[in-house]
Tab-separated table of C-alpha atoms in Angstrom:
chain	number	residue	atom	x	y	z
U	1	MET	CA	-3.145	1.548	-8.772
U	2	GLU	CA	-4.647	-1.298	-6.899
U	3	ILE	CA	-4.729	-1.912	-3.178
U	4	GLN	CA	-5.870	-5.207	-1.731
U	5	PHE	CA	-6.169	-6.235	1.888
U	6	LEU	CA	-4.900	-9.695	2.637
U	7	GLY	CA	-5.320	-9.172	6.618
U	8	THR	CA	-6.809	-6.510	8.501
U	9	SER	CA	-6.557	-7.610	12.137
U	10	SER	CA	-4.100	-6.707	14.900
U	11	GLY	CA	-2.167	-9.037	17.180
U	12	VAL	CA	-4.233	-11.921	16.567
U	13	PRO	CA	-6.626	-13.094	14.013
U	14	THR	CA	-10.371	-13.355	14.208
U	15	ARG	CA	-12.688	-15.626	12.471
U	16	SER	CA	-13.144	-13.094	9.571
U	17	ARG	CA	-9.883	-11.262	9.690
U	18	ASN	CA	-6.248	-12.547	9.445
U	19	MET	CA	-3.317	-10.206	10.703
U	20	THR	CA	-1.506	-7.461	8.330
U	21	ALA	CA	-0.939	-7.512	5.122
U	22	ILE	CA	-1.337	-5.666	1.866
U	23	ALA	CA	-0.722	-5.915	-1.658
U	24	ILE	CA	-0.172	-3.059	-3.880
U	25	ARG	CA	0.281	-2.799	-7.701
U	26	THR	CA	-0.156	-0.462	-10.625
U	27	ARG	CA	-2.877	-1.484	-12.428
U	28	GLY	CA	-2.163	-3.957	-15.585
U	29	ALA	CA	1.600	-4.422	-14.307
U	30	ARG	CA	3.075	-7.907	-14.361
U	31	HIS	CA	4.404	-7.566	-10.994
U	32	TRP	CA	3.007	-6.487	-7.392
U	33	SER	CA	4.465	-5.666	-3.906
U	34	LEU	CA	3.682	-6.722	-0.411
U	35	VAL	CA	3.457	-4.521	2.815
U	36	ASP	CA	3.894	-6.658	5.855
U	37	CYS	CA	3.421	-10.212	5.732
U	38	ALA	CA	1.716	-11.815	8.888
U	39	GLU	CA	1.327	-15.522	9.786
U	40	GLY	CA	-0.824	-16.991	7.071
U	41	THR	CA	-0.347	-14.567	4.373
U	42	GLN	CA	1.047	-17.162	2.106
U	43	HIS	CA	-2.473	-18.905	2.432
U	44	ARG	CA	-4.387	-15.834	2.000
U	45	LEU	CA	-2.651	-15.454	-1.491
U	46	LEU	CA	-4.165	-18.880	-2.468
U	47	ARG	CA	-7.580	-16.855	-2.510
U	48	THR	CA	-6.351	-14.129	-4.847
U	49	ASN	CA	-4.685	-13.778	-8.298
U	50	LEU	CA	-1.455	-12.907	-6.783
U	51	SER	CA	1.374	-15.249	-7.069
U	52	PRO	CA	4.677	-15.427	-5.195
U	53	MET	CA	6.624	-15.872	-8.631
U	54	SER	CA	5.476	-12.139	-9.714
U	55	LEU	CA	6.218	-10.618	-6.167
U	56	ARG	CA	8.735	-7.831	-6.802
U	57	ALA	CA	9.133	-6.387	-3.480
U	58	ILE	CA	8.361	-6.959	0.289
U	59	PHE	CA	8.150	-3.787	2.742
U	60	ILE	CA	8.121	-4.717	6.486
U	61	THR	CA	6.879	-1.721	8.519
U	62	HIS	CA	8.097	-3.131	11.782
U	63	LEU	CA	9.160	-6.233	13.548
U	64	HIS	CA	6.006	-7.074	15.687
U	65	GLY	CA	4.797	-10.556	14.772
U	66	ASP	CA	1.529	-9.787	13.249
U	67	HIS	CA	3.343	-7.762	10.674
U	68	CYS	CA	6.223	-10.172	9.941
U	69	TYR	CA	5.923	-13.651	11.123
U	70	GLY	CA	4.329	-15.065	7.809
U	71	LEU	CA	7.770	-13.924	5.790
U	72	PRO	CA	10.009	-17.060	6.236
U	73	GLY	CA	7.254	-19.045	4.949
U	74	LEU	CA	6.530	-16.991	2.039
U	75	LEU	CA	10.151	-17.114	1.071
U	76	ALA	CA	10.294	-20.700	1.315
U	77	SER	CA	7.222	-21.311	-0.431
U	78	ALA	CA	8.328	-19.079	-3.425
U	79	GLY	CA	11.566	-21.198	-3.828
U	80	MET	CA	9.313	-24.443	-3.779
U	81	LEU	CA	7.514	-23.292	-6.499
U	82	GLY	CA	10.670	-22.389	-8.649
U	83	ARG	CA	11.124	-18.758	-8.330
U	84	THR	CA	14.897	-17.846	-9.621
U	85	GLU	CA	13.994	-13.977	-9.985
U	86	PRO	CA	15.771	-11.745	-7.137
U	87	LEU	CA	13.136	-10.452	-4.574
U	88	SER	CA	13.855	-7.193	-2.877
U	89	ILE	CA	12.963	-6.757	0.996
U	90	VAL	CA	12.894	-3.557	2.624
U	91	GLY	CA	12.646	-3.118	6.677
U	92	PRO	CA	14.087	-2.056	9.584
U	93	PRO	CA	17.617	-3.179	9.938
U	94	PRO	CA	17.043	-6.089	12.509
U	95	LEU	CA	14.684	-7.719	9.958
U	96	ARG	CA	17.770	-9.150	7.902
U	97	GLY	CA	19.341	-10.665	10.815
U	98	MET	CA	16.078	-12.233	11.867
U	99	ILE	CA	15.446	-13.868	8.772
U	100	GLU	CA	18.800	-15.044	8.207
U	101	CYS	CA	19.030	-16.755	11.450
U	102	ILE	CA	15.639	-18.614	10.695
U	103	MET	CA	17.057	-19.767	7.129
U	104	GLU	CA	20.304	-21.160	9.340
U	105	ALA	CA	18.460	-22.709	11.806
U	106	SER	CA	16.217	-24.359	9.601
U	107	GLN	CA	18.465	-25.258	6.798
U	108	LEU	CA	16.508	-23.174	4.383
U	109	THR	CA	18.091	-22.534	1.170
U	110	LEU	CA	16.542	-20.303	-1.930
U	111	PRO	CA	17.103	-20.713	-5.302
U	112	TYR	CA	16.585	-16.852	-5.868
U	113	PRO	CA	18.595	-14.023	-4.328
U	114	ILE	CA	16.925	-11.514	-1.735
U	115	ASP	CA	18.332	-7.784	-2.214
U	116	TRP	CA	18.124	-6.264	1.158
U	117	VAL	CA	17.316	-2.791	0.730
U	118	ALA	CA	18.178	-0.325	3.409
U	119	ILE	CA	15.065	2.104	4.541
U	120	ASP	CA	17.330	5.117	4.309
U	121	ALA	CA	18.511	3.997	0.876
U	122	LEU	CA	14.920	3.859	-0.800
U	123	ALA	CA	14.710	7.239	-1.858
U	124	HIS	CA	17.799	6.996	-4.058
U	125	SER	CA	16.914	3.606	-5.242
U	126	ASP	CA	15.061	2.295	-8.389
U	127	LEU	CA	13.494	-0.587	-6.478
U	128	LEU	CA	10.222	-0.695	-8.530
U	129	PRO	CA	9.976	0.405	-12.339
U	130	ASP	CA	6.659	2.042	-11.984
U	131	LEU	CA	6.528	3.390	-8.491
U	132	ARG	CA	9.097	5.781	-6.457
U	133	VAL	CA	8.893	4.625	-2.610
U	134	ARG	CA	9.798	6.532	0.388
U	135	ALA	CA	9.563	5.518	4.043
U	136	THR	CA	8.507	8.012	6.776
U	137	ARG	CA	9.316	7.129	10.297
U	138	LEU	CA	6.324	6.799	12.948
U	139	SER	CA	6.144	6.190	16.638
U	140	HIS	CA	5.263	2.929	18.068
U	141	ARG	CA	6.926	0.465	20.756
U	142	ILE	CA	9.688	-0.362	18.086
U	143	ASP	CA	10.791	1.420	14.717
U	144	SER	CA	7.992	1.628	12.726
U	145	TYR	CA	7.470	3.111	9.381
U	146	ALA	CA	5.149	4.484	6.792
U	147	TYR	CA	5.760	3.433	3.025
U	148	SER	CA	4.768	6.063	0.260
U	149	PHE	CA	4.166	4.680	-3.186
U	150	THR	CA	4.039	7.527	-5.766
U	151	GLU	CA	3.788	6.996	-9.774
U	152	ALA	CA	7.178	7.213	-11.308
U	153	ALA	CA	6.013	8.465	-14.593
U	154	VAL	CA	2.668	9.597	-15.992
U	155	ALA	CA	1.979	8.927	-19.756
U	156	ARG	CA	1.341	12.175	-21.423
U	157	LYS	CA	-1.585	12.751	-24.169
U	158	LEU	CA	-1.201	14.055	-27.460
U	159	ASP	CA	-2.333	17.401	-28.483
U	160	ILE	CA	-4.354	16.052	-31.183
U	161	ASP	CA	-5.280	19.769	-32.365
U	162	LYS	CA	-1.775	21.201	-32.284
U	163	LEU	CA	-0.685	17.962	-34.335
U	164	LYS	CA	-3.320	18.691	-36.988
U	165	ALA	CA	-2.686	22.621	-36.962
U	166	GLY	CA	0.912	21.615	-37.604
U	167	GLY	CA	0.395	19.280	-40.320
U	168	ILE	CA	2.186	16.457	-38.812
U	169	PRO	CA	0.296	13.453	-40.409
U	170	SER	CA	-1.116	10.564	-37.971
U	171	GLY	CA	0.906	7.172	-38.109
U	172	PRO	CA	4.186	6.164	-36.458
U	173	ALA	CA	5.310	9.745	-35.839
U	174	TRP	CA	2.429	10.428	-33.354
U	175	GLY	CA	3.571	7.236	-31.604
U	176	GLU	CA	7.127	8.695	-31.271
U	177	ILE	CA	5.942	11.976	-30.137
U	178	GLN	CA	3.556	10.102	-27.374
U	179	GLN	CA	6.754	8.335	-26.115
U	180	GLY	CA	8.683	11.682	-25.865
U	181	ARG	CA	10.914	11.110	-28.615
U	182	ASN	CA	11.645	13.726	-31.373
U	183	VAL	CA	11.067	12.880	-34.967
U	184	VAL	CA	11.919	13.971	-38.287
U	185	LEU	CA	9.135	13.781	-40.883
U	186	ASP	CA	9.507	12.826	-44.356
U	187	ASP	CA	9.620	16.170	-45.601
U	188	GLY	CA	12.469	17.126	-43.496
U	189	ARG	CA	10.887	18.859	-40.723
U	190	ALA	CA	12.231	18.217	-37.231
U	191	VAL	CA	9.474	17.875	-34.486
U	192	VAL	CA	10.145	18.286	-30.866
U	193	ALA	CA	7.684	16.064	-28.812
U	194	GLU	CA	7.639	18.246	-25.994
U	195	GLN	CA	5.664	20.656	-28.139
U	196	PHE	CA	2.947	18.539	-29.154
U	197	LEU	CA	2.163	16.965	-25.763
U	198	LEU	CA	-0.557	17.974	-23.303
U	199	PRO	CA	0.560	18.867	-19.396
U	200	PRO	CA	0.655	15.416	-17.569
U	201	ARG	CA	-1.534	14.860	-14.754
U	202	ARG	CA	-0.663	14.434	-11.207
U	203	SER	CA	1.174	11.775	-10.248
U	204	ARG	CA	-0.951	9.346	-7.951
U	205	LYS	CA	0.367	8.479	-4.581
U	206	VAL	CA	-0.689	6.114	-1.821
U	207	ILE	CA	0.522	5.896	1.706
U	208	ILE	CA	0.265	2.876	3.634
U	209	GLY	CA	1.316	2.972	7.366
U	210	GLY	CA	2.444	0.729	9.971
U	211	ASP	CA	1.708	0.728	13.947
U	212	ASN	CA	1.589	4.381	14.765
U	213	ASP	CA	0.292	6.329	18.206
U	214	THR	CA	1.011	9.801	16.573
U	215	PRO	CA	-0.737	9.939	13.335
U	216	GLU	CA	0.403	13.835	13.048
U	217	LEU	CA	3.870	12.406	11.838
U	218	LEU	CA	2.273	11.730	8.689
U	219	ALA	CA	0.662	15.067	7.925
U	220	ARG	CA	3.367	16.562	5.938
U	221	GLU	CA	3.729	13.599	3.778
U	222	ALA	CA	-0.101	13.112	3.559
U	223	ALA	CA	-0.263	16.338	2.131
U	224	GLY	CA	-1.096	15.967	-1.734
U	225	ALA	CA	-1.650	12.098	-1.300
U	226	ASP	CA	-4.572	10.416	-2.849
U	227	VAL	CA	-4.940	7.354	-0.350
U	228	LEU	CA	-3.944	7.037	3.431
U	229	VAL	CA	-3.935	3.679	4.600
U	230	HIS	CA	-3.591	4.037	8.506
U	231	GLU	CA	-4.030	1.697	11.563
U	232	ALA	CA	-7.328	2.364	13.733
U	233	THR	CA	-6.869	-0.204	16.450
U	234	TYR	CA	-9.347	1.455	18.633
U	235	THR	CA	-11.901	3.756	19.356
U	236	GLU	CA	-11.319	6.833	21.825
U	237	ALA	CA	-13.262	5.210	24.782
U	238	ILE	CA	-11.357	1.990	24.335
U	239	LEU	CA	-7.941	3.654	23.769
U	240	ARG	CA	-8.536	5.466	27.071
U	241	LYS	CA	-9.376	2.081	28.741
U	242	VAL	CA	-6.539	0.233	27.492
U	243	GLY	CA	-3.867	3.129	27.955
U	244	PRO	CA	-0.766	4.594	25.839
U	245	GLY	CA	1.129	1.424	26.533
U	246	PRO	CA	0.533	-0.469	23.246
U	247	GLN	CA	1.012	2.819	21.345
U	248	HIS	CA	-1.649	2.568	18.882
U	249	SER	CA	-4.166	5.037	16.979
U	250	SER	CA	-7.685	5.485	17.606
U	251	ALA	CA	-10.219	6.342	14.720
U	252	ALA	CA	-10.691	9.977	15.446
U	253	MET	CA	-7.112	10.414	15.716
U	254	VAL	CA	-6.224	9.164	12.214
U	255	ALA	CA	-9.588	10.884	10.879
U	256	ARG	CA	-8.645	14.196	12.409
U	257	VAL	CA	-5.127	14.033	10.756
U	258	ALA	CA	-6.637	12.944	7.369
U	259	GLN	CA	-9.196	15.897	7.295
U	260	ARG	CA	-6.516	18.453	8.318
U	261	ALA	CA	-4.087	17.274	5.390
U	262	GLN	CA	-7.265	17.186	3.137
U	263	VAL	CA	-6.528	13.719	1.986
U	264	PRO	CA	-9.345	12.663	-0.459
U	265	ASN	CA	-9.482	8.881	0.415
U	266	LEU	CA	-8.926	7.259	3.880
U	267	ILE	CA	-9.099	3.587	4.453
U	268	LEU	CA	-8.678	2.405	8.031
U	269	THR	CA	-7.459	-1.039	9.054
U	270	HIS	CA	-5.418	-3.187	11.805
U	271	PHE	CA	-8.571	-3.407	14.114
U	272	SER	CA	-8.614	-4.870	17.265
U	273	PRO	CA	-10.130	-8.193	17.797
U	274	ARG	CA	-12.459	-7.130	20.333
U	275	TYR	CA	-14.165	-5.133	17.144
U	276	LEU	CA	-16.585	-7.778	15.438
U	277	ASP	CA	-17.720	-7.572	11.936
U	278	PRO	CA	-21.037	-9.078	11.455
U	279	ARG	CA	-20.886	-8.452	7.843
U	280	GLN	CA	-18.457	-11.363	7.635
U	281	GLY	CA	-19.877	-13.817	9.842
U	282	ASP	CA	-18.950	-12.455	13.204
U	283	GLU	CA	-21.358	-13.098	15.956
U	284	GLU	CA	-23.870	-10.143	16.313
U	285	ASN	CA	-24.853	-9.075	19.965
U	286	ILE	CA	-25.822	-5.687	21.054
U	287	SER	CA	-23.518	-5.549	23.897
U	288	VAL	CA	-20.332	-6.097	21.925
U	289	LEU	CA	-18.114	-3.575	19.970
U	290	THR	CA	-18.555	-3.519	15.960
U	291	LEU	CA	-16.570	-2.076	13.307
U	292	ASP	CA	-19.615	0.289	12.802
U	293	ASP	CA	-18.189	1.879	16.095
U	294	ILE	CA	-15.127	2.686	14.739
U	295	GLU	CA	-16.681	3.834	11.341
U	296	ARG	CA	-19.190	6.216	13.276
U	297	GLU	CA	-16.128	7.847	14.973
U	298	ALA	CA	-13.974	8.291	11.833
U	299	ARG	CA	-17.030	9.821	10.187
U	300	ALA	CA	-17.672	12.592	13.092
U	301	HIS	CA	-13.951	14.145	12.091
U	302	TYR	CA	-13.623	13.225	8.259
U	303	THR	CA	-15.625	14.334	5.580
U	304	GLY	CA	-13.496	12.447	2.546
U	305	THR	CA	-14.195	9.188	1.452
U	306	LEU	CA	-13.814	6.641	3.900
U	307	ALA	CA	-13.408	2.882	3.894
U	308	LEU	CA	-12.877	0.176	6.428
U	309	ALA	CA	-10.676	-2.391	4.995
U	310	ARG	CA	-11.876	-6.065	5.009
U	311	ASP	CA	-9.707	-9.085	4.039
U	312	PHE	CA	-9.700	-9.810	0.702
U	313	ALA	CA	-11.204	-6.011	-0.378
U	314	SER	CA	-9.650	-4.659	-3.419
U	315	TYR	CA	-9.450	-0.935	-4.109
U	316	GLU	CA	-8.575	0.855	-7.473
U	317	LEU	CA	-7.153	4.264	-7.255
U	318	ARG	CA	-8.426	5.774	-10.612
U	319	LYS	CA	-6.313	8.325	-12.496
U	320	ASP	CA	-8.717	11.080	-11.477
U	321	GLY	CA	-7.816	10.361	-7.795
U	322	SER	CA	-11.249	8.704	-7.059
U	323	LEU	CA	-11.101	5.509	-4.973
U	324	HIS	CA	-13.342	2.556	-5.695
U	325	LEU	CA	-14.188	-0.645	-4.108
U	326	LEU	CA	-13.690	-3.365	-6.953
U	327	PRO	CA	-16.420	-6.314	-7.192
């Protein structure tokens, strides 16, 4: 599974960060999905190998502008590129009315259908062929959600030793068995595929959260997850100064929950513009805050693999559950 960050700032862009948009896909799959679509997302896509033509579904966590104002433009551009395949969109109920209002006011017509999927219908849908998706309600100023992506099926390996011991010759029969299909051999023996397959590995699971001031709401869902992607808008000190009004999380809050839930990989994102990133060209001054402050705070509470997302960074979640930054 691959996760690519197209924007990692909160509220407004900075010189090095656009606002929130995250791409997720199964490695090798033709299609991909998008979580949130801030203004400028379609421009960010031009610097990746992701195309609106192969976009399968869009998941909007909540309707604040830094998470969804780029959606009308992306839909229009996909149409101008000649897209004809349906596109699924998931989000809070007011999202459909907002987009349809914009389309009507701007006389936007699309050459492809939009399949609007209700959040409460996700658990019973086959929206993506390779991933099961479910939503968890979060705590923010407006309705906000996290989306969990879990592998729908895990390919099982053949038990080679057992096949050889059973005198089952290699060839097309092995291929059928690996697909879980029973076969009848040339000598008339019936082979039950299940008996010659090794136990499957655990399905990988990635959680991508929207804005949320109560990370504990994800504790149960995060148990057993391989990766948690969560906002860390502030450090604790700045959160105390800002107050509870914006309803965001600090790095420490998220790190503590991830540690208790034993999530092995934590990626923080959605950083306040007040935190500069000297590694990406922001001006450095010892008197200002940087992303290093957020990282230090998180590491004080979390012992797993920690990453601070940066625009265009891609991560691969491998089959063994390890997370790797791609070159």
